[in-house]
Short mmCIF file of C-alpha atoms in Angstrom, two decimals:
data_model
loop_
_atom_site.label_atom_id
_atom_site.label_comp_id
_atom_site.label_asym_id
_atom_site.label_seq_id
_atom_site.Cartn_x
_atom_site.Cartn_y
_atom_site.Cartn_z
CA UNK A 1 49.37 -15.00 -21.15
CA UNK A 2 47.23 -17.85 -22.92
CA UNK A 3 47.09 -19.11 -19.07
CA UNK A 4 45.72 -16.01 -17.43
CA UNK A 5 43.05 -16.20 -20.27
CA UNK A 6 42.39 -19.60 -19.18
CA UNK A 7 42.07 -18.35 -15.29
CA UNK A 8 39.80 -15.47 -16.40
CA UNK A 9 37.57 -18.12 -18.12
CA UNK A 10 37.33 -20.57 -15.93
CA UNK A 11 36.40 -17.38 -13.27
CA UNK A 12 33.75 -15.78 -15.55
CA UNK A 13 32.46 -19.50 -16.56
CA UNK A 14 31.69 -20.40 -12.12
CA UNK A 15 29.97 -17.15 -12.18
CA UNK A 16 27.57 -18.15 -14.87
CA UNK A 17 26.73 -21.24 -13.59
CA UNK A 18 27.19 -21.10 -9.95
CA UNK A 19 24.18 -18.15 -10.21
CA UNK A 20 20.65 -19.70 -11.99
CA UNK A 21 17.73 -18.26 -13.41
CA UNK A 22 14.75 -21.05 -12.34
CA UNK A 23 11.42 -20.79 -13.54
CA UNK A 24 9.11 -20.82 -10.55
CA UNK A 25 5.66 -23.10 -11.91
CA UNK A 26 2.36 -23.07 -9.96
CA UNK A 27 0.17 -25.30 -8.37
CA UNK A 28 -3.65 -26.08 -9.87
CA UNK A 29 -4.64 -23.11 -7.33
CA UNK A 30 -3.25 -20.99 -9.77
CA UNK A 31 -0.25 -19.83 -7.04
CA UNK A 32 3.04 -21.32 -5.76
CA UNK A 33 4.41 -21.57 -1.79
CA UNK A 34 8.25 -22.38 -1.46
CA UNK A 35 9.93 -23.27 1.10
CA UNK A 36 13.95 -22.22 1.46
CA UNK A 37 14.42 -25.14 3.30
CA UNK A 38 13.26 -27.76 1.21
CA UNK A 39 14.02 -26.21 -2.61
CA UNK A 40 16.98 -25.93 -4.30
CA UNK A 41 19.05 -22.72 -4.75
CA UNK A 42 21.68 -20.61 -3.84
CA UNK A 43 22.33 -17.22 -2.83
CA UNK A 44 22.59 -15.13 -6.31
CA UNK A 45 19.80 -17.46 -7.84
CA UNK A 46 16.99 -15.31 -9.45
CA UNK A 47 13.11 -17.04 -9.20
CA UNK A 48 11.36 -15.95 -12.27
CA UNK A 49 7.59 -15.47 -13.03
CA UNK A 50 6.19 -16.31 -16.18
CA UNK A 51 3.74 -13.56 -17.78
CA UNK A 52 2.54 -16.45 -19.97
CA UNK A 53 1.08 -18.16 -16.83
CA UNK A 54 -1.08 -15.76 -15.88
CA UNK A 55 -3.14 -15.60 -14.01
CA UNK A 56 -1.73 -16.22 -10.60
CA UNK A 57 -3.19 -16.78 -7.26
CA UNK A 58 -0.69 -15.88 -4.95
CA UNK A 59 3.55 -16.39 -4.56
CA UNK A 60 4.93 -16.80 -0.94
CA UNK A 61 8.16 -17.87 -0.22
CA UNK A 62 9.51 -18.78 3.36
CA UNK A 63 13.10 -19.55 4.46
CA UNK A 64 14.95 -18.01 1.60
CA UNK A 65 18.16 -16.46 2.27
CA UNK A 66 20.91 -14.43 0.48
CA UNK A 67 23.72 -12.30 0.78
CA UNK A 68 24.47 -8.87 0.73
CA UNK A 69 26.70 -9.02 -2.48
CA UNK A 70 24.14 -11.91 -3.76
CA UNK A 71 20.51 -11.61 -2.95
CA UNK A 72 17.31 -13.87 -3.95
CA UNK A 73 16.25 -12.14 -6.94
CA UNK A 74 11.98 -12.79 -7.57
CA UNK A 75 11.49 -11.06 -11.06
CA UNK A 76 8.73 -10.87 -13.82
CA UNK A 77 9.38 -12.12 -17.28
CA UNK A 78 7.74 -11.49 -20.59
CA UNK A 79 5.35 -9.01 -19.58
CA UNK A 80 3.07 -8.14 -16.56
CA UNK A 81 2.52 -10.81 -14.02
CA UNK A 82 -0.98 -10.51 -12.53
CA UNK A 83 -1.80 -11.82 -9.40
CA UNK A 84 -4.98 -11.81 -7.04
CA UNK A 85 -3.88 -12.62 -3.73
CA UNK A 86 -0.36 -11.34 -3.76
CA UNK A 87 3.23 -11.70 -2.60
CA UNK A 88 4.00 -13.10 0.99
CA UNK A 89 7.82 -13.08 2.10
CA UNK A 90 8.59 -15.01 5.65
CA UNK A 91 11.66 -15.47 7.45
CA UNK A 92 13.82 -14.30 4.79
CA UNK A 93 17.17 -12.03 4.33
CA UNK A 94 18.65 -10.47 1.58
CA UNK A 95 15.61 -10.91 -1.03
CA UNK A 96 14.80 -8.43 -3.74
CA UNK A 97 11.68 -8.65 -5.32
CA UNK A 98 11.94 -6.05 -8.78
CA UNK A 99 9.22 -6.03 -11.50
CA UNK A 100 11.73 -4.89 -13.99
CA UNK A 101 12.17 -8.18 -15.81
CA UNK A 102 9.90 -6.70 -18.64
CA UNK A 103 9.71 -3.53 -20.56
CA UNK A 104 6.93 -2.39 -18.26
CA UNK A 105 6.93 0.25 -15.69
CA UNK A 106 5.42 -2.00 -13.49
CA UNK A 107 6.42 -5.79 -13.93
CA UNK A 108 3.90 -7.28 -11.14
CA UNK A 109 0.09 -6.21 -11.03
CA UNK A 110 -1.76 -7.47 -7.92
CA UNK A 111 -5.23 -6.71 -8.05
CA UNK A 112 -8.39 -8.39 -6.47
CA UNK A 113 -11.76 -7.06 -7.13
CA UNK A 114 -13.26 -7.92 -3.55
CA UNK A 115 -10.37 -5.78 -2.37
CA UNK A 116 -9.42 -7.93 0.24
CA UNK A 117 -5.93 -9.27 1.64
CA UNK A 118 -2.36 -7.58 1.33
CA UNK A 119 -0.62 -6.78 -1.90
CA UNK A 120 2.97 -7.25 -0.49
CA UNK A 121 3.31 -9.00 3.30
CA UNK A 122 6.57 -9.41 4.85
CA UNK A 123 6.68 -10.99 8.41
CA UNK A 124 8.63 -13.11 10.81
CA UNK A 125 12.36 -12.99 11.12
CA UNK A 126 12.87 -11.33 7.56
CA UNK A 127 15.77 -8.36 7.05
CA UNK A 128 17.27 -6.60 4.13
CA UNK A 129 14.72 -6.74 1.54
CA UNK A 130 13.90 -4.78 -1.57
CA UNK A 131 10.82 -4.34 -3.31
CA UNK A 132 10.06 -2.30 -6.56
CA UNK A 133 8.32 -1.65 -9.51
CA UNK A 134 4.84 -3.65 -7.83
CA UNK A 135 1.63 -1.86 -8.51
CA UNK A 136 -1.24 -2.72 -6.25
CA UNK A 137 -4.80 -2.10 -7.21
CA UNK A 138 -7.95 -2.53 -4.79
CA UNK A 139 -6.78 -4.87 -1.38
CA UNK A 140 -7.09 -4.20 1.58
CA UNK A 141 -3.71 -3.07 2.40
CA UNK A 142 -0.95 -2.30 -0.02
CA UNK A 143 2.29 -2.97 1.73
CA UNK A 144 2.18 -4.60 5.03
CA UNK A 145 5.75 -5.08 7.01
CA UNK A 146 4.92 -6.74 10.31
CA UNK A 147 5.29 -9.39 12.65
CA UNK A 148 2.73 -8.96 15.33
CA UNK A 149 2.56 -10.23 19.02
CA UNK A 150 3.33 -14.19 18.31
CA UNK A 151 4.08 -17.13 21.03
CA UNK A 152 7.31 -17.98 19.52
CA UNK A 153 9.69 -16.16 21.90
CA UNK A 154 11.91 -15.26 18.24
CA UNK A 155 8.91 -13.76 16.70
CA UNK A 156 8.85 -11.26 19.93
CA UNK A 157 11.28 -8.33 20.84
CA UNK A 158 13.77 -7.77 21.14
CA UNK A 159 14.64 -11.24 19.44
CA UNK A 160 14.90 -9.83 16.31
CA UNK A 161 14.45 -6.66 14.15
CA UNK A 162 12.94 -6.51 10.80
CA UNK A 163 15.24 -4.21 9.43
CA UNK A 164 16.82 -2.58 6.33
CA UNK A 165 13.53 -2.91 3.87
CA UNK A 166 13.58 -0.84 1.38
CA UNK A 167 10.51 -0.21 -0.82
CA UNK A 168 10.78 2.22 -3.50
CA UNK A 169 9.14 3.29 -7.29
CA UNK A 170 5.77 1.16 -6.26
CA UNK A 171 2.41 2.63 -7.41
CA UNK A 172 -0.58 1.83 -5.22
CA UNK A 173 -4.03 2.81 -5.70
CA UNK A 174 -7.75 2.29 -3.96
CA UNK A 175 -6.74 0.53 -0.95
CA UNK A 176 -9.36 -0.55 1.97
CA UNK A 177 -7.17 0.59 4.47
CA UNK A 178 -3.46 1.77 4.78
CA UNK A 179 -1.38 2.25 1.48
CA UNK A 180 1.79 0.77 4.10
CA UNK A 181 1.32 -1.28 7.29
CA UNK A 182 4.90 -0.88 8.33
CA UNK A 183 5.22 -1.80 11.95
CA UNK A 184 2.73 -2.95 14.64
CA UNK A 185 0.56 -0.07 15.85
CA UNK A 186 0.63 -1.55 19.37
CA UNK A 187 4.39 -1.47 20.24
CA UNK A 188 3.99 -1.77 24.25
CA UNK A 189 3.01 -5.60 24.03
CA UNK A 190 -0.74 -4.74 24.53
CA UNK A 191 -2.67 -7.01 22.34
CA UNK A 192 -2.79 -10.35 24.05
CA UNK A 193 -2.81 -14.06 21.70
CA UNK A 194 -3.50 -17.65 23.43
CA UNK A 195 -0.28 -19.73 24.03
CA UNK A 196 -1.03 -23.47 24.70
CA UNK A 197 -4.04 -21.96 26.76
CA UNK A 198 -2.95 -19.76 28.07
CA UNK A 199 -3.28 -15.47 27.16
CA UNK A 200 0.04 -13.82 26.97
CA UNK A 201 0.86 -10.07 26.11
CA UNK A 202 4.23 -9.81 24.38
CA UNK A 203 5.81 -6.81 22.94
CA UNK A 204 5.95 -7.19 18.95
CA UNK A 205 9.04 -6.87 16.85
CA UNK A 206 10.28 -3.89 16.03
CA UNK A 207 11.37 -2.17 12.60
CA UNK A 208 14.77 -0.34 12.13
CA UNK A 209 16.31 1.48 9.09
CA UNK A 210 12.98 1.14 6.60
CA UNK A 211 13.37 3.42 3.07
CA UNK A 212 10.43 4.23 1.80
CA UNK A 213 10.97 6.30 -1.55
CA UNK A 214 9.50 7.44 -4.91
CA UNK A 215 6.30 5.86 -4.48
CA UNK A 216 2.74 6.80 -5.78
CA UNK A 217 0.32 6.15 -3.22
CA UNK A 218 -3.47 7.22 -4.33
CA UNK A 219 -6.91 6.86 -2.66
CA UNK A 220 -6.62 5.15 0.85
CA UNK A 221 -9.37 4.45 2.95
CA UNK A 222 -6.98 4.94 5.85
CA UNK A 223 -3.53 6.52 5.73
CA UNK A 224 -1.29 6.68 2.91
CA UNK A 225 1.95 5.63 4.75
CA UNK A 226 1.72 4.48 8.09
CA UNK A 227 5.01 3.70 10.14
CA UNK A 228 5.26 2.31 13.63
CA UNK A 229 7.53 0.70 16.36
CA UNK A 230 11.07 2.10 13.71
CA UNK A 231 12.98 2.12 16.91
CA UNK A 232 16.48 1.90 16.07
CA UNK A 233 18.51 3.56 13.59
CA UNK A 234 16.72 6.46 11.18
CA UNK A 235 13.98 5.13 8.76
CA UNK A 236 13.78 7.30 5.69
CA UNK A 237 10.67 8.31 4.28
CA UNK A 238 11.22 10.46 1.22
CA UNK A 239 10.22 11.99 -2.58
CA UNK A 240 6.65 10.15 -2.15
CA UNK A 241 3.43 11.19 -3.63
CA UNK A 242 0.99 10.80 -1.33
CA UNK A 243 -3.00 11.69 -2.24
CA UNK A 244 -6.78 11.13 -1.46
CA UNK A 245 -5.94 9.51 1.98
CA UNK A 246 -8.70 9.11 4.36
CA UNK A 247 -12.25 7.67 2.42
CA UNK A 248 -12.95 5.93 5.81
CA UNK A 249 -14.05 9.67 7.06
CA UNK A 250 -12.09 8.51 10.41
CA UNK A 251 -10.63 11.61 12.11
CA UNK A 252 -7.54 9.69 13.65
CA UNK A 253 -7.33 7.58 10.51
CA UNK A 254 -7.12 9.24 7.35
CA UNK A 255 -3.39 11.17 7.34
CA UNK A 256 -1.06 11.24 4.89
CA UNK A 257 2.43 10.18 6.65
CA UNK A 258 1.78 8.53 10.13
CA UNK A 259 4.71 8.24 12.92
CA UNK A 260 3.60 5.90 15.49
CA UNK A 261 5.28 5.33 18.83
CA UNK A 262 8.91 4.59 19.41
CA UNK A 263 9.63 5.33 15.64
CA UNK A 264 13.02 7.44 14.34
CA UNK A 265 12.66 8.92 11.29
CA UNK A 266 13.75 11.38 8.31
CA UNK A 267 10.52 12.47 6.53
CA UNK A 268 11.40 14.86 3.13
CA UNK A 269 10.87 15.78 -0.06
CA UNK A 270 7.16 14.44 -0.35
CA UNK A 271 4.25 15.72 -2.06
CA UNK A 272 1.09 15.28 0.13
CA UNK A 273 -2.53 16.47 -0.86
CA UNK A 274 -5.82 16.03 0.14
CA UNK A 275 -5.84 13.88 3.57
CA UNK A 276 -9.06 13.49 5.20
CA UNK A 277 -7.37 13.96 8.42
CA UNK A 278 -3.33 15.16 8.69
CA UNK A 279 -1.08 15.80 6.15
CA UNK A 280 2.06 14.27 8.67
CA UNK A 281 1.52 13.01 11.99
CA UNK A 282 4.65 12.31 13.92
CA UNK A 283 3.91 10.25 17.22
CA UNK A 284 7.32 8.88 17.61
CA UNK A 285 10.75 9.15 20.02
CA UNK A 286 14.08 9.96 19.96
CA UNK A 287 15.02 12.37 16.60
CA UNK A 288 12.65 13.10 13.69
CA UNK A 289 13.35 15.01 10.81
CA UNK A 290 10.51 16.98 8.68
CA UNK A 291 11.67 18.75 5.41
CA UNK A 292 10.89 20.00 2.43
CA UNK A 293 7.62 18.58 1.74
CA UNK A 294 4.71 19.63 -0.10
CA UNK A 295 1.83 19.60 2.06
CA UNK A 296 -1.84 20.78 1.01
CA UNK A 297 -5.36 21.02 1.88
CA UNK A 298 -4.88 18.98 5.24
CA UNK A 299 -8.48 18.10 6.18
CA UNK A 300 -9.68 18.54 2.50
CA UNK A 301 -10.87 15.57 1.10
CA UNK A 302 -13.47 14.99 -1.79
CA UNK A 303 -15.67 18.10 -1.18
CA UNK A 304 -15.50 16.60 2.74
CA UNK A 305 -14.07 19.04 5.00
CA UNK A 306 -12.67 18.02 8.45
CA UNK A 307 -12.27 20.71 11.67
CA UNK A 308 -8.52 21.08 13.59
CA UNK A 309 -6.48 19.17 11.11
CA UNK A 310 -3.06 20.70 10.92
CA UNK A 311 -0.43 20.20 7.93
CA UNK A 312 1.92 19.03 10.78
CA UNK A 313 0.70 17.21 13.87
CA UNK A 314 3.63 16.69 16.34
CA UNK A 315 2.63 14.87 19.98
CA UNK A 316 4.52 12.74 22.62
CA UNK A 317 3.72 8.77 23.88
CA UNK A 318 5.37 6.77 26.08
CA UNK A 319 7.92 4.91 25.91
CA UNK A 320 10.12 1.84 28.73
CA UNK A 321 12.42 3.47 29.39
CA UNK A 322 11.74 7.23 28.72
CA UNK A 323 13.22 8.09 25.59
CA UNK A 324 13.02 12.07 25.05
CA UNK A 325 11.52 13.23 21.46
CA UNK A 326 13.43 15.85 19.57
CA UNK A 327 12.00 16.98 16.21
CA UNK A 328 12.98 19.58 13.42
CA UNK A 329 10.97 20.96 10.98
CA UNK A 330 11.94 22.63 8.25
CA UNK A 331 11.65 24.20 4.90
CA UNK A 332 8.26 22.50 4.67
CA UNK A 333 5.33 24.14 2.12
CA UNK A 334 1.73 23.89 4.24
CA UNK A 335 -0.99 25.15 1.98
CA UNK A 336 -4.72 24.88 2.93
CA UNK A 337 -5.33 23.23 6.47
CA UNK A 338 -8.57 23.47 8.81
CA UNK A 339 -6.06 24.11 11.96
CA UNK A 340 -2.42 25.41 12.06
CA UNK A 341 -0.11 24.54 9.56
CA UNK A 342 2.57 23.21 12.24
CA UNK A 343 0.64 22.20 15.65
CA UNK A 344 2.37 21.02 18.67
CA UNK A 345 0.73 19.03 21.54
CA UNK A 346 2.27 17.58 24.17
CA UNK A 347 0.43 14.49 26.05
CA UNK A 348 3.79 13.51 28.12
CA UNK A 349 6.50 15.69 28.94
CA UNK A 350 9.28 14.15 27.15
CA UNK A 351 10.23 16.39 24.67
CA UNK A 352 14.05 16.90 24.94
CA UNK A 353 15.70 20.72 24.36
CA UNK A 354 16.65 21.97 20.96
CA UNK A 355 13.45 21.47 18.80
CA UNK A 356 13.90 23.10 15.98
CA UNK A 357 10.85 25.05 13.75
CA UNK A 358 11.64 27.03 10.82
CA UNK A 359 11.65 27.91 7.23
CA UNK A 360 7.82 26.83 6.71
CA UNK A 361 4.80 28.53 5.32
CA UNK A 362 1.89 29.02 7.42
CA UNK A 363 1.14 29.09 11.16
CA UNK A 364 2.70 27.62 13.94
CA UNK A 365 1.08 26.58 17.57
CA UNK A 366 3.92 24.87 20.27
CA UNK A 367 2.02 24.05 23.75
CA UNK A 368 3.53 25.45 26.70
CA UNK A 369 6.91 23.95 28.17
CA UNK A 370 8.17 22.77 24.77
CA UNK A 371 11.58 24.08 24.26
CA UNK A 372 12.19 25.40 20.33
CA UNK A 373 13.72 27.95 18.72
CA UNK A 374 14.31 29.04 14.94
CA UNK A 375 17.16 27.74 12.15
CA UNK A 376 20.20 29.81 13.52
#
């Protein structure tokens, strides 16, 4: 018996040690850049942030990788860590970045008065990354999850996915632009960069398997939640609150949920109000899922009020190669809208058979040739 005890010990004693807590310092610009390569650490290691060094510039790490059973932990201690620039996370896997190293709601508070620059920015070859318990106050952009067209044939699809990013219990308020950035907007490879002189066009990376959940999102100049190029698996967007989107006054810009092209998705249980524009625009392929959300005064937007904006927006792009759109929605509240509550267009003819529409308040308009029926 007395050596199982010792086994035991020795076990727990590996654990303790093998797994470190190191106090991350910063630079005289008031911020701190690590690189994975270069630093010392293992998978299970936790980076902590002082709230007695406040204020900080920025924190970016690049290079970092952990496991599934043992991420990179980034944590607050001590109180609220308050930043300026913000957080930048490149080329990394199995990272969670958690402000709940404090008694506060909200461990990390990025905030820069000029309201410029991202809050949260996760590029390049990164995957499996959480991130909670942030709030973001005036930038530009509050979340941005991205890699966009690059010359490095890895940072261009399909030679990687940023996938399984889960950002959840994040409040985010007065942004310039778009609450979340997730995805390029121009999937088809049509923004071109200069590669050692010469101008190539290549298709961005794509997203696959993004949660976005329990988040506050309030007063956007653009759109609250913006999602684009999810192409494989089914990216969750649920139990948000989502309001004052829009104070850009741009028609195509201010909605509250947007699905851009080639993105799957499962959109429920979110409370949306006052959008300059649309309370939910889906744009994407292959099968989305609308539920039981709370949509309101679609078009409605600080005694502004903007013509044809539906609670629901659903249209068709294109995709190489064709992939048909199926979408079902459902069970869905639609209060005050300056259109139809549920609106169908279709630009191409790719919607596949078996749409499904039912179980919503308010009006519905399908364009002609669009196959759909009822919950049976």
């Amino acid at each position: 018996m007395k050596k199982i005890f010792s086994v035991i010990f020795l076990s727990i004693s590996f654990i303790s040690f093998s797994q470190k807590r190191i106090v991350v310092g910063k630079n005289q610009d008031n911020g701190k850049y690590i690189d994975g390569h270069s630093f010392s650490y293992k998978p299970g290691d936790t980076l902590v942030l002082e709230a007695a060094q406040n204020p900080y510039t920025y924190f970016a790490i690049d290079n970092f990788h952990g496991t599934k059973d043992k991420p990179v932990v980034i944590i607050n201690k001590s109180g609220i860590v308050k930043m300026v620039n913000g957080i930048a996370i490149n080329n990394c896997t199995f990272i969670k970045l958690t402000g709940t190293g404090s008694t506060d709601k909200y461990g990390f508070k990025i905030e820069d008065p000029t309201w410029n620059g991202v809050g949260i920015d996760v590029s390049g070859r990164s995957s499996d990354i959480e991130i909670c318990n942030i709030y973001i106050h005036n930038k530009t952009y509050g979340f941005w999850v991205k890699q966009e067209a690059a010359c490095a044939d890895s940072l261009q699809y399909p030679n990687w996915v940023i996938s399984n990013i889960s950002i959840h219990d994040n409040l985010i308020v007065k942004m310039g632009q778009e609450g979340m950035y997730l995805g390029s907007t121009d999937p088809y490879g049509g923004r071109s960069v200069m590669c050692n002189g010469v101008s190539i066009s290549p298709i961005p990376l794509r997203l696959g398997n993004i949660k976005v959940y329990k988040n506050i999102v309030d007063s956007t100049w653009r759109s609250g939640i913006q999602l684009s190029g999810a192409q494989f698996g089914q990216s969750e967007i649920y139990g948000n609150i989502i309001m004052n989107a829009g104070f850009e006054l741009n028609t195509i810009q201010g909605n509250g949920i947007s699905l851009g092209g080639y993105s799957h998705a499962h959109v429920y249980d979110n409370i949306i109000n006052n959008t300059f524009a649309l309370g939910i625009l889906m744009l994407g392929s292959g099968l989305t899922i609308i539920e039981h959300n709370h949509i309101d005064s679609s078009g409605y937007l600080a005694g502004k009020i903007t013509n044809g904006m539906a609670g629901i927006m659903v249209d068709t792009r294109p995709t190489q190669p064709i992939e048909n759109t199926q979408v079902q929605i459902k069970n869905n509240f639609i209060g005050a809208n300056t259109d139809h509550a549920i609106r169908f267009y279709q630009t191409y003819p790719t919607f596949a058979k078996g749409n499904i529409i039912c179980g919503n308040s308010g009006d519905i308009k399908v364009a002609s040739g669009i196959d759909w029926s009822g919950c049976k």
